[in-house]
Amino acid sequence: MEAIFQIIVSGLTLGAMYALGSVGLALTYGTMRMFNMAHGVFMAIGAYGAFFAADVLGLPILLALLGGIVLGGVVGALLHLLVVRFMLDTKDFEINILVATAGVGILLQDLLLKLFGAYPFRQPVQIEGTVELGGVVIPVQSLAILFVGFTLISAIAWGLTRTSFGLSIRATAMNRDAARLMGVNATATYLQVLIIAGMLAGAAGVMISSISTLSPDMGTNPAIRAFVICVVAGLGSVGGAGITALALGLIEAAVQYYIGARFGLPLMLALVVIVLVRRPAGLFGREEVVRS
Amino acid sequence: MADLLSVRNLCSGYGHIPVLHDVSFSLPREGVSAIIGPNGHGKTTLLRTLSGLNRSWSGQIEFDGAPIPQSVEARARAGLVHVPQGDQLFMDMTVMENLAMGAYARPKGYDLQTGFAEVFDLFPRLAERRQQRVSSLSGGERRMVGIGRGMMAGGKLLMIDEPSLGLAPIVIEQVYDALRKLASTGAAILVVEENPSRIETVAERFFLMDGGKFEWTGDTEALRNSSDIVATYLGG
Amino acid sequence: MMNDVRNNVVGGLLLFFALACAPALVGERYLLNEMIVFLIWASVAVQWNVLTGHAGVFSLGQMLLFAIGAYTVAMTNTYLGISPWFAMPIGATVAALAAVLIGLACLRLAAAYVALLTFAISYMVYVLIITETECFTTVGGGCQRFFGGTSGFSRIDDLGFRKLLRGDWIVGNYYMILGIFALSFLASIIVIHGRLGLAFRALADSPVYAAARGLDRTKFRIVAFVFSAFFTGLTGAAYAAHFRTAGPSLFDFSTLLFILAMVIVGGLRSTWGPVVGAALMMGMVEIAKDMGEIRNTMIGLVIVLFVVLMPDGIAGLSRRVVSRFRKTNDAKEAS
Amino acid sequence: MTDTNKTTTMPTRRNFLRTAALGGAGSAAMLASLNSAARAQSSEPIVIGAPLPITGAVAADGIEFQRGLEMATAEINELGGILGRPLELVVEDTASGGDDLISSAGQRLVDRSNASVLISGYNLGSNTALPEIAADASLIYMHADTVVRHNELIREDPARYWGSFQYDPAEIYYGIGYLDYIKNLVESGQFTPSNNKIAVITGPIAYSINIANAIRENAAEYGFEVSLYESVQAPISEWGPTLAKLREDPPGFIAVTHFFPQDQAQFMLQFMNNPTPSLIYMQYGASLAAFRDIAGDASEGVLYATVIGALQDEIGLGFSEKYLAAFGDNASVNSGGQTYSALHAYAIAAALAGGAGAAYEEEQNRLIADRLRTLIFRSPMGTMRMDPETQSAFCYPSQTNDPSLGMPHIFSQIQNKNENGYIIAPTPYDVAAFKTPSWMG
């Protein structure tokens, strides 16, 4: 019984982290058919930003977390203004943007290495201590991750469905020309989407580094997982990505306990392949697949 | 008062292939105008160029007494509403959300309910389907959403591309009834239609487009008297 | 169409002879080794371009196929003692067979999904390999896992050039790899400018029309996938034979993106683009190495600039320059 | 160690030489006298080629390896280089990558930079790429990959790989050394375990697996039972499921051979939420400052071992002090000390052999290799003495009973989260006694 509770706690913590990482990616792909290969580095930038704010500037952790999130948004904005903007209407955008953002990732990761070195710093933006719940001791930071993940993702989901700003993002995603005919400034929408995705990545980075460490390449693994989660959920399905991430976190924790820790990720990926072969548009995606 | 829309020597095309050749015309602030003519001769290109979806190569467009803004979205905000061919709806949104998008450019204080009421008054069928996803609607219903979405913008000129395209005759009737009702409110409407007989009783001004040029222009009466010209271009 | 093939083949032969002369001019082992790496990545890039640029299949699983070729050589040699010379065609065939399976599973889907599914499959294989902990055999107190685990396979038998050419063994390897590159490039020219390429273009231009003509899109996509897998696998096998190792680093995401960058910088949908792109990227890294500290910063910057400023790559740029040049010439003649 | 830091301010030249002598041990004097006896052969610098993982997953160590080499280069040049020829360090990045990147970096150092020797800490990959490069170019290559694969390689073809040296013992000694140590701990009455079960937790990298397997295979012989053998993926931050298994059947000992410091720190943090009465041993990662930084209080009580770590005696502390003064408190002495020691050893061997050899100068390099094979060199990490059969450093006490003839396999325990662990075994290097960790008290 205690073990099951432990698995649920671990699974939700993992899931919340995965969700934070994937929702931003899903949003960008969903809106502009762009896979941001620098997403993982954005996470690292957010994490280092918070670290810098708390450790060097001595800001309180809540402000530092906010600093990390804002920095993520700034980098997202810069990506749009300096790179994406010029590529939007080119042929092969989907492939070219992959390479361009990969280049951005290499560049930014190297800059992080130059600025902070490779020393694995401790992320000061975290809450220490534990609480006991039903015989299981839970670190407060796990709850903080769940809370931040849940809050941000609900805010995004609410914003997308309930506000006119969200409506314009969804409209641009579904039909860019039609959205422009309604008076939506698609370029501005893309900018806003990249800012939001950058902020989410920043938050994810702070959370992930709080339970591992800071390093310039800390985002690589989470970003690859986020990539995979977006596929299972159905490309561009933001809510789907959140739910899938939680489910996969729970599955991974259960597999780690019942089958063996090393099988967590491979089984998750096998599941991905099966899901995709059977349901090509993903669990939550709508059919937009060209079948011959 | 000046014309609502005035176009001079407009040229445009796709890639390197010109489609529109020196098109000039103007529209008054009220009433229904129609562009008729065979398919593939530039009618849709003209609307797309007016709304900015296609770049204009040369020529001037004046809208509402001023040179028309550059971008698609700015033209929409200026009140030039384009209901594109093939509906171009937001397929994963509900009927209400699509309509709400139509009013996107309106000022903040605008009450969507007034707009919804007008649209549902014109297309009662949509009221029943208001919470359904557009992807689950029939072709006719989608067309109604498209026109309704255009109405929601409350623009100065409503341009509708081929409202009857691909619909069953009985549905075409319904759509044209609605257009007629809309026209009776005095709104300025520009309709593109291949078949002049459908639009004959709705519009009061006609432009016959062929080979990317206006070959003939006239009012309803002139159209009736010039059936031979029309027949030449439309093959019947 | 035949002219196209002939011109390109003649061009290819010229390149081949130029490259064949290289060892006579380049004595340095380091440079020859870098040229070998160039030939390997160029071959992979050429095949990727056939698949993505021409057949419209956006695969991110190319390094898996490459690795299958390499692992086949490594495993058959380590466990069965089969010579790398024999194992290379086997590796290519295994890669092609794997492509049949993967192709049947995912090539019905739209571009983005193909990309992600091929990526997911290759990542899964990678994770299974690197998390393998059970020893298959024990060598001198060390553990040899069946698929090599994180350390992979090493000390694969030499191709025999060390005995034959002694200090110049790398020249032997160079010619072997050059041969494989030539084969791969020649095959790509024939496909791009031949009937298959025509079918690809028809399918890309007007899927409906092509379907009406009886062209089965999925079938052609699978054909393209298997074809490029064969040569990608063969190149991977040659990689293993040259470096005498195969390991999970073949799956590195950075390698995948590096080669994709070669294809894009060179120009998707061209014939020669990937070769030019590979040469350019390798040259750039070489220059960057001399810059020491700012090496990666520069590589990142150059990739971004290329993609932003030249979305159709160098091939697209040269096409535009040539056509402008022709236009001005025509204008001159006319006046 | 924190105390001694304060005393180091702006070293004067005399001061520098004195500490250099401390850092390089007796070697400095030897090298200095060899140098003064020799007429400078030429002023052409000797290029030290360093193929190191400066970026990527293990960049943190790679940067320390570079620092260690920089420091040794400066010291040796201060003493007159090698027989009058100054040293010049050239680093190539292997980017924590595979053999293609590693051999490209190595070959570039040979062909482009005219390296006279290749020295690295460790690289990932198959660990055979650089021995091949060195063999083809008839060069000396010194590394601390800490793999038994090196020993196999030398045994298989000593004629080809005469120039490749592993200047620390192979990882397999960790497993046996660990069992030996805990058995001793129990028998000597320093520690009474709750039971004789060992839970082994390994990661995916060969190094971890080889150590874990050595523990699993030999546990019974030492009177222990492996009750759990778990492989985890890397990186791993959520240990809940694995800890749940541990808590169901609490073992007397837990050995974590997965070696990433941040993952180990998370293990301790999550373990301490609800600890079991188990003595915890962690491979390598716990020896880094980052582990203590991240784990904080939870780091205290953890045991770790290394077959190449800075000792806490006069020579070792002298080196540590200097190293931290040069590179800051976050610098890792244990990583930087490796390449530092290797370069000093090479310098002595080359000086004794009559000078450094360039690439393809087989005769001269073989002379240096012969010297290296017979050199007994006391570094800040202990005595470096090669097993002529495997060209790997001898391990004390697993391979030799004489501490002056083997690289010590040192066990440390973190007793204060603000300091490196104290060496608690083997004698004579121990500076503190084992303490039962607080969570077992």
PDB file of N, CA and C in Angstrom, chain D residues 254-327:
ATOM      1  N   ILE D 254      24.082  -0.452   1.129  1.00  0.00           N
ATOM      2  CA  ILE D 254      23.622  -0.039  -0.204  1.00  0.00           C
ATOM      3  C   ILE D 254      24.853   0.461  -0.964  1.00  0.00           C
ATOM      4  N   ALA D 255      25.045  -0.098  -2.159  1.00  0.00           N
ATOM      5  CA  ALA D 255      26.167   0.352  -2.991  1.00  0.00           C
ATOM      6  C   ALA D 255      25.614   0.934  -4.274  1.00  0.00           C
ATOM      7  N   VAL D 256      25.785   2.249  -4.450  1.00  0.00           N
ATOM      8  CA  VAL D 256      25.314   2.915  -5.662  1.00  0.00           C
ATOM      9  C   VAL D 256      26.510   3.065  -6.597  1.00  0.00           C
ATOM     10  N   THR D 257      26.548   2.274  -7.657  1.00  0.00           N
ATOM     11  CA  THR D 257      27.699   2.386  -8.566  1.00  0.00           C
ATOM     12  C   THR D 257      27.403   3.299  -9.744  1.00  0.00           C
ATOM     13  N   HIS D 258      26.132   3.719  -9.882  1.00  0.00           N
ATOM     14  CA  HIS D 258      25.808   4.766 -10.850  1.00  0.00           C
ATOM     15  C   HIS D 258      26.499   6.021 -10.342  1.00  0.00           C
ATOM     16  N   PHE D 259      27.237   6.735 -11.204  1.00  0.00           N
ATOM     17  CA  PHE D 259      28.201   7.678 -10.654  1.00  0.00           C
ATOM     18  C   PHE D 259      27.932   9.165 -10.902  1.00  0.00           C
ATOM     19  N   PHE D 260      26.759   9.548 -11.427  1.00  0.00           N
ATOM     20  CA  PHE D 260      26.510  10.976 -11.646  1.00  0.00           C
ATOM     21  C   PHE D 260      26.276  11.660 -10.295  1.00  0.00           C
ATOM     22  N   PRO D 261      27.038  12.717  -9.972  1.00  0.00           N
ATOM     23  CA  PRO D 261      26.904  13.317  -8.636  1.00  0.00           C
ATOM     24  C   PRO D 261      25.498  13.835  -8.339  1.00  0.00           C
ATOM     25  N   GLN D 262      24.848  14.452  -9.366  1.00  0.00           N
ATOM     26  CA  GLN D 262      23.533  15.023  -9.084  1.00  0.00           C
ATOM     27  C   GLN D 262      22.498  13.940  -8.813  1.00  0.00           C
ATOM     28  N   ASP D 263      22.633  12.798  -9.506  1.00  0.00           N
ATOM     29  CA  ASP D 263      21.689  11.702  -9.285  1.00  0.00           C
ATOM     30  C   ASP D 263      21.909  11.092  -7.900  1.00  0.00           C
ATOM     31  N   GLN D 264      23.176  10.969  -7.531  1.00  0.00           N
ATOM     32  CA  GLN D 264      23.486  10.433  -6.211  1.00  0.00           C
ATOM     33  C   GLN D 264      22.968  11.362  -5.120  1.00  0.00           C
ATOM     34  N   ALA D 265      23.113  12.674  -5.345  1.00  0.00           N
ATOM     35  CA  ALA D 265      22.642  13.637  -4.353  1.00  0.00           C
ATOM     36  C   ALA D 265      21.129  13.512  -4.180  1.00  0.00           C
ATOM     37  N   GLN D 266      20.415  13.372  -5.304  1.00  0.00           N
ATOM     38  CA  GLN D 266      18.963  13.195  -5.209  1.00  0.00           C
ATOM     39  C   GLN D 266      18.628  11.918  -4.456  1.00  0.00           C
ATOM     40  N   PHE D 267      19.404  10.873  -4.712  1.00  0.00           N
ATOM     41  CA  PHE D 267      19.179   9.610  -3.995  1.00  0.00           C
ATOM     42  C   PHE D 267      19.259   9.861  -2.500  1.00  0.00           C
ATOM     43  N   MET D 268      20.304  10.550  -2.060  1.00  0.00           N
ATOM     44  CA  MET D 268      20.480  10.777  -0.633  1.00  0.00           C
ATOM     45  C   MET D 268      19.357  11.638  -0.068  1.00  0.00           C
ATOM     46  N   LEU D 269      18.988  12.691  -0.814  1.00  0.00           N
ATOM     47  CA  LEU D 269      17.926  13.572  -0.318  1.00  0.00           C
ATOM     48  C   LEU D 269      16.632  12.791  -0.132  1.00  0.00           C
ATOM     49  N   GLN D 270      16.328  11.945  -1.114  1.00  0.00           N
ATOM     50  CA  GLN D 270      15.065  11.205  -1.031  1.00  0.00           C
ATOM     51  C   GLN D 270      15.167  10.043  -0.054  1.00  0.00           C
ATOM     52  N   PHE D 271      16.362   9.481   0.062  1.00  0.00           N
ATOM     53  CA  PHE D 271      16.574   8.397   1.024  1.00  0.00           C
ATOM     54  C   PHE D 271      16.395   8.925   2.443  1.00  0.00           C
ATOM     55  N   MET D 272      16.947  10.096   2.705  1.00  0.00           N
ATOM     56  CA  MET D 272      16.928  10.636   4.065  1.00  0.00           C
ATOM     57  C   MET D 272      15.532  11.034   4.524  1.00  0.00           C
ATOM     58  N   ASN D 273      14.601  11.127   3.596  1.00  0.00           N
ATOM     59  CA  ASN D 273      13.230  11.406   4.009  1.00  0.00           C
ATOM     60  C   ASN D 273      12.678  10.296   4.877  1.00  0.00           C
ATOM     61  N   ASN D 274      13.191   9.108   4.667  1.00  0.00           N
ATOM     62  CA  ASN D 274      12.676   7.955   5.401  1.00  0.00           C
ATOM     63  C   ASN D 274      13.742   6.875   5.335  1.00  0.00           C
ATOM     64  N   PRO D 275      14.847   7.071   6.064  1.00  0.00           N
ATOM     65  CA  PRO D 275      16.011   6.199   5.860  1.00  0.00           C
ATOM     66  C   PRO D 275      15.829   4.789   6.404  1.00  0.00           C
ATOM     67  N   THR D 276      16.547   3.859   5.806  1.00  0.00           N
ATOM     68  CA  THR D 276      16.617   2.494   6.320  1.00  0.00           C
ATOM     69  C   THR D 276      17.988   2.354   6.995  1.00  0.00           C
ATOM     70  N   PRO D 277      18.152   1.407   7.909  1.00  0.00           N
ATOM     71  CA  PRO D 277      19.459   1.257   8.566  1.00  0.00           C
ATOM     72  C   PRO D 277      20.459   0.602   7.624  1.00  0.00           C
ATOM     73  N   SER D 278      20.913   1.343   6.625  1.00  0.00           N
ATOM     74  CA  SER D 278      21.831   0.781   5.631  1.00  0.00           C
ATOM     75  C   SER D 278      23.044   1.698   5.506  1.00  0.00           C
ATOM     76  N   LEU D 279      24.205   1.094   5.407  1.00  0.00           N
ATOM     77  CA  LEU D 279      25.429   1.868   5.192  1.00  0.00           C
ATOM     78  C   LEU D 279      25.532   2.158   3.694  1.00  0.00           C
ATOM     79  N   ILE D 280      25.676   3.432   3.335  1.00  0.00           N
ATOM     80  CA  ILE D 280      25.615   3.779   1.910  1.00  0.00           C
ATOM     81  C   ILE D 280      26.999   4.100   1.359  1.00  0.00           C
ATOM     82  N   TYR D 281      27.286   3.432   0.239  1.00  0.00           N
ATOM     83  CA  TYR D 281      28.531   3.662  -0.494  1.00  0.00           C
ATOM     84  C   TYR D 281      28.165   4.191  -1.866  1.00  0.00           C
ATOM     85  N   MET D 282      28.869   5.223  -2.321  1.00  0.00           N
ATOM     86  CA  MET D 282      28.577   5.767  -3.637  1.00  0.00           C
ATOM     87  C   MET D 282      29.844   5.885  -4.462  1.00  0.00           C
ATOM     88  N   GLN D 283      29.716   5.467  -5.704  1.00  0.00           N
ATOM     89  CA  GLN D 283      30.865   5.453  -6.584  1.00  0.00           C
ATOM     90  C   GLN D 283      31.166   6.849  -7.118  1.00  0.00           C
ATOM     91  N   TYR D 284      32.375   7.308  -6.981  1.00  0.00           N
ATOM     92  CA  TYR D 284      32.924   8.500  -7.631  1.00  0.00           C
ATOM     93  C   TYR D 284      32.172   9.821  -7.393  1.00  0.00           C
ATOM     94  N   GLY D 285      30.897   9.892  -7.788  1.00  0.00           N
ATOM     95  CA  GLY D 285      30.166  11.165  -7.772  1.00  0.00           C
ATOM     96  C   GLY D 285      30.242  11.872  -6.428  1.00  0.00           C
ATOM     97  N   ALA D 286      30.134  11.089  -5.344  1.00  0.00           N
ATOM     98  CA  ALA D 286      30.123  11.686  -4.010  1.00  0.00           C
ATOM     99  C   ALA D 286      31.442  12.373  -3.687  1.00  0.00           C
ATOM    100  N   SER D 287      32.481  12.084  -4.474  1.00  0.00           N
ATOM    101  CA  SER D 287      33.769  12.709  -4.189  1.00  0.00           C
ATOM    102  C   SER D 287      33.818  14.146  -4.711  1.00  0.00           C
ATOM    103  N   LEU D 288      32.820  14.544  -5.488  1.00  0.00           N
ATOM    104  CA  LEU D 288      32.840  15.886  -6.067  1.00  0.00           C
ATOM    105  C   LEU D 288      32.097  16.871  -5.169  1.00  0.00           C
ATOM    106  N   ALA D 289      32.551  18.111  -5.200  1.00  0.00           N
ATOM    107  CA  ALA D 289      31.929  19.141  -4.370  1.00  0.00           C
ATOM    108  C   ALA D 289      30.445  19.292  -4.699  1.00  0.00           C
ATOM    109  N   ALA D 290      30.108  19.080  -5.979  1.00  0.00           N
ATOM    110  CA  ALA D 290      28.712  19.253  -6.383  1.00  0.00           C
ATOM    111  C   ALA D 290      27.775  18.342  -5.598  1.00  0.00           C
ATOM    112  N   PHE D 291      28.246  17.144  -5.280  1.00  0.00           N
ATOM    113  CA  PHE D 291      27.411  16.203  -4.533  1.00  0.00           C
ATOM    114  C   PHE D 291      27.050  16.800  -3.176  1.00  0.00           C
ATOM    115  N   ARG D 292      28.044  17.348  -2.495  1.00  0.00           N
ATOM    116  CA  ARG D 292      27.784  17.910  -1.170  1.00  0.00           C
ATOM    117  C   ARG D 292      26.936  19.176  -1.268  1.00  0.00           C
ATOM    118  N   ASP D 293      27.196  19.962  -2.317  1.00  0.00           N
ATOM    119  CA  ASP D 293      26.405  21.172  -2.534  1.00  0.00           C
ATOM    120  C   ASP D 293      24.930  20.856  -2.650  1.00  0.00           C
ATOM    121  N   ILE D 294      24.632  19.844  -3.464  1.00  0.00           N
ATOM    122  CA  ILE D 294      23.234  19.553  -3.760  1.00  0.00           C
ATOM    123  C   ILE D 294      22.585  18.792  -2.604  1.00  0.00           C
ATOM    124  N   ALA D 295      23.300  17.806  -2.077  1.00  0.00           N
ATOM    125  CA  ALA D 295      22.681  16.984  -1.044  1.00  0.00           C
ATOM    126  C   ALA D 295      22.679  17.681   0.313  1.00  0.00           C
ATOM    127  N   GLY D 296      23.604  18.602   0.537  1.00  0.00           N
ATOM    128  CA  GLY D 296      23.630  19.316   1.818  1.00  0.00           C
ATOM    129  C   GLY D 296      23.791  18.364   2.988  1.00  0.00           C
ATOM    130  N   ASP D 297      22.939  18.524   4.011  1.00  0.00           N
ATOM    131  CA  ASP D 297      23.032  17.682   5.206  1.00  0.00           C
ATOM    132  C   ASP D 297      22.949  16.197   4.868  1.00  0.00           C
ATOM    133  N   ALA D 298      22.172  15.888   3.818  1.00  0.00           N
ATOM    134  CA  ALA D 298      21.962  14.482   3.470  1.00  0.00           C
ATOM    135  C   ALA D 298      23.243  13.829   2.973  1.00  0.00           C
ATOM    136  N   SER D 299      24.282  14.632   2.740  1.00  0.00           N
ATOM    137  CA  SER D 299      25.516  14.023   2.236  1.00  0.00           C
ATOM    138  C   SER D 299      26.349  13.438   3.371  1.00  0.00           C
ATOM    139  N   GLU D 300      26.090  13.853   4.594  1.00  0.00           N
ATOM    140  CA  GLU D 300      26.961  13.444   5.693  1.00  0.00           C
ATOM    141  C   GLU D 300      26.745  11.987   6.066  1.00  0.00           C
ATOM    142  N   GLY D 301      27.842  11.265   6.142  1.00  0.00           N
ATOM    143  CA  GLY D 301      27.776   9.847   6.475  1.00  0.00           C
ATOM    144  C   GLY D 301      28.031   8.945   5.286  1.00  0.00           C
ATOM    145  N   VAL D 302      27.958   9.514   4.058  1.00  0.00           N
ATOM    146  CA  VAL D 302      28.132   8.705   2.848  1.00  0.00           C
ATOM    147  C   VAL D 302      29.606   8.305   2.683  1.00  0.00           C
ATOM    148  N   LEU D 303      29.802   7.054   2.262  1.00  0.00           N
ATOM    149  CA  LEU D 303      31.149   6.586   1.943  1.00  0.00           C
ATOM    150  C   LEU D 303      31.369   6.662   0.439  1.00  0.00           C
ATOM    151  N   TYR D 304      32.572   6.963   0.047  1.00  0.00           N
ATOM    152  CA  TYR D 304      32.903   6.828  -1.366  1.00  0.00           C
ATOM    153  C   TYR D 304      34.338   6.381  -1.493  1.00  0.00           C
ATOM    154  N   ALA D 305      34.674   5.926  -2.663  1.00  0.00           N
ATOM    155  CA  ALA D 305      36.039   5.466  -2.868  1.00  0.00           C
ATOM    156  C   ALA D 305      36.519   5.924  -4.223  1.00  0.00           C
ATOM    157  N   THR D 306      37.815   6.022  -4.348  1.00  0.00           N
ATOM    158  CA  THR D 306      38.368   6.326  -5.662  1.00  0.00           C
ATOM    159  C   THR D 306      39.746   5.688  -5.746  1.00  0.00           C
ATOM    160  N   VAL D 307      40.095   5.223  -6.929  1.00  0.00           N
ATOM    161  CA  VAL D 307      41.421   4.650  -7.102  1.00  0.00           C
ATOM    162  C   VAL D 307      42.399   5.710  -7.591  1.00  0.00           C
ATOM    163  N   ILE D 308      41.903   6.924  -7.781  1.00  0.00           N
ATOM    164  CA  ILE D 308      42.816   8.020  -8.047  1.00  0.00           C
ATOM    165  C   ILE D 308      42.219   9.302  -7.492  1.00  0.00           C
ATOM    166  N   GLY D 309      42.538   9.589  -6.241  1.00  0.00           N
ATOM    167  CA  GLY D 309      42.019  10.775  -5.578  1.00  0.00           C
ATOM    168  C   GLY D 309      43.130  11.429  -4.786  1.00  0.00           C
ATOM    169  N   ALA D 310      42.967  12.732  -4.569  1.00  0.00           N
ATOM    170  CA  ALA D 310      44.025  13.447  -3.850  1.00  0.00           C
ATOM    171  C   ALA D 310      44.092  12.970  -2.401  1.00  0.00           C
ATOM    172  N   LEU D 311      45.284  12.680  -1.957  1.00  0.00           N
ATOM    173  CA  LEU D 311      45.457  12.234  -0.586  1.00  0.00           C
ATOM    174  C   LEU D 311      45.426  13.432   0.355  1.00  0.00           C
ATOM    175  N   GLN D 312      45.214  13.128   1.643  1.00  0.00           N
ATOM    176  CA  GLN D 312      45.135  14.234   2.607  1.00  0.00           C
ATOM    177  C   GLN D 312      46.390  14.272   3.477  1.00  0.00           C
ATOM    178  N   ASP D 313      47.513  13.992   2.835  1.00  0.00           N
ATOM    179  CA  ASP D 313      48.780  14.102   3.532  1.00  0.00           C
ATOM    180  C   ASP D 313      49.479  15.372   3.057  1.00  0.00           C
ATOM    181  N   GLU D 314      50.742  15.484   3.408  1.00  0.00           N
ATOM    182  CA  GLU D 314      51.465  16.704   3.093  1.00  0.00           C
ATOM    183  C   GLU D 314      51.438  17.014   1.587  1.00  0.00           C
ATOM    184  N   ILE D 315      51.746  15.998   0.783  1.00  0.00           N
ATOM    185  CA  ILE D 315      51.819  16.227  -0.662  1.00  0.00           C
ATOM    186  C   ILE D 315      50.438  16.504  -1.241  1.00  0.00           C
ATOM    187  N   GLY D 316      49.493  15.682  -0.848  1.00  0.00           N
ATOM    188  CA  GLY D 316      48.138  15.818  -1.387  1.00  0.00           C
ATOM    189  C   GLY D 316      47.517  17.154  -1.006  1.00  0.00           C
ATOM    190  N   LEU D 317      47.630  17.520   0.274  1.00  0.00           N
ATOM    191  CA  LEU D 317      47.028  18.774   0.718  1.00  0.00           C
ATOM    192  C   LEU D 317      47.732  19.972   0.105  1.00  0.00           C
ATOM    193  N   GLY D 318      49.038  19.841  -0.050  1.00  0.00           N
ATOM    194  CA  GLY D 318      49.792  20.925  -0.677  1.00  0.00           C
ATOM    195  C   GLY D 318      49.278  21.182  -2.080  1.00  0.00           C
ATOM    196  N   PHE D 319      49.048  20.089  -2.791  1.00  0.00           N
ATOM    197  CA  PHE D 319      48.516  20.215  -4.148  1.00  0.00           C
ATOM    198  C   PHE D 319      47.109  20.819  -4.119  1.00  0.00           C
ATOM    199  N   SER D 320      46.270  20.281  -3.250  1.00  0.00           N
ATOM    200  CA  SER D 320      44.872  20.731  -3.190  1.00  0.00           C
ATOM    201  C   SER D 320      44.798  22.223  -2.924  1.00  0.00           C
ATOM    202  N   GLU D 321      45.602  22.644  -1.993  1.00  0.00           N
ATOM    203  CA  GLU D 321      45.594  24.046  -1.604  1.00  0.00           C
ATOM    204  C   GLU D 321      45.920  24.930  -2.799  1.00  0.00           C
ATOM    205  N   LYS D 322      46.973  24.529  -3.505  1.00  0.00           N
ATOM    206  CA  LYS D 322      47.412  25.306  -4.647  1.00  0.00           C
ATOM    207  C   LYS D 322      46.365  25.301  -5.762  1.00  0.00           C
ATOM    208  N   TYR D 323      45.790  24.135  -5.948  1.00  0.00           N
ATOM    209  CA  TYR D 323      44.827  23.967  -7.036  1.00  0.00           C
ATOM    210  C   TYR D 323      43.593  24.825  -6.777  1.00  0.00           C
ATOM    211  N   LEU D 324      43.091  24.772  -5.544  1.00  0.00           N
ATOM    212  CA  LEU D 324      41.892  25.538  -5.223  1.00  0.00           C
ATOM    213  C   LEU D 324      42.198  27.035  -5.254  1.00  0.00           C
ATOM    214  N   ALA D 325      43.410  27.389  -4.845  1.00  0.00           N
ATOM    215  CA  ALA D 325      43.774  28.805  -4.884  1.00  0.00           C
ATOM    216  C   ALA D 325      43.775  29.297  -6.331  1.00  0.00           C
ATOM    217  N   ALA D 326      44.188  28.434  -7.221  1.00  0.00           N
ATOM    218  CA  ALA D 326      44.278  28.845  -8.620  1.00  0.00           C
ATOM    219  C   ALA D 326      42.912  28.857  -9.304  1.00  0.00           C
ATOM    220  N   PHE D 327      42.063  27.898  -8.979  1.00  0.00           N
ATOM    221  CA  PHE D 327      40.839  27.733  -9.781  1.00  0.00           C
ATOM    222  C   PHE D 327      39.540  27.919  -8.991  1.00  0.00           C
TER     223      PHE D 327
END
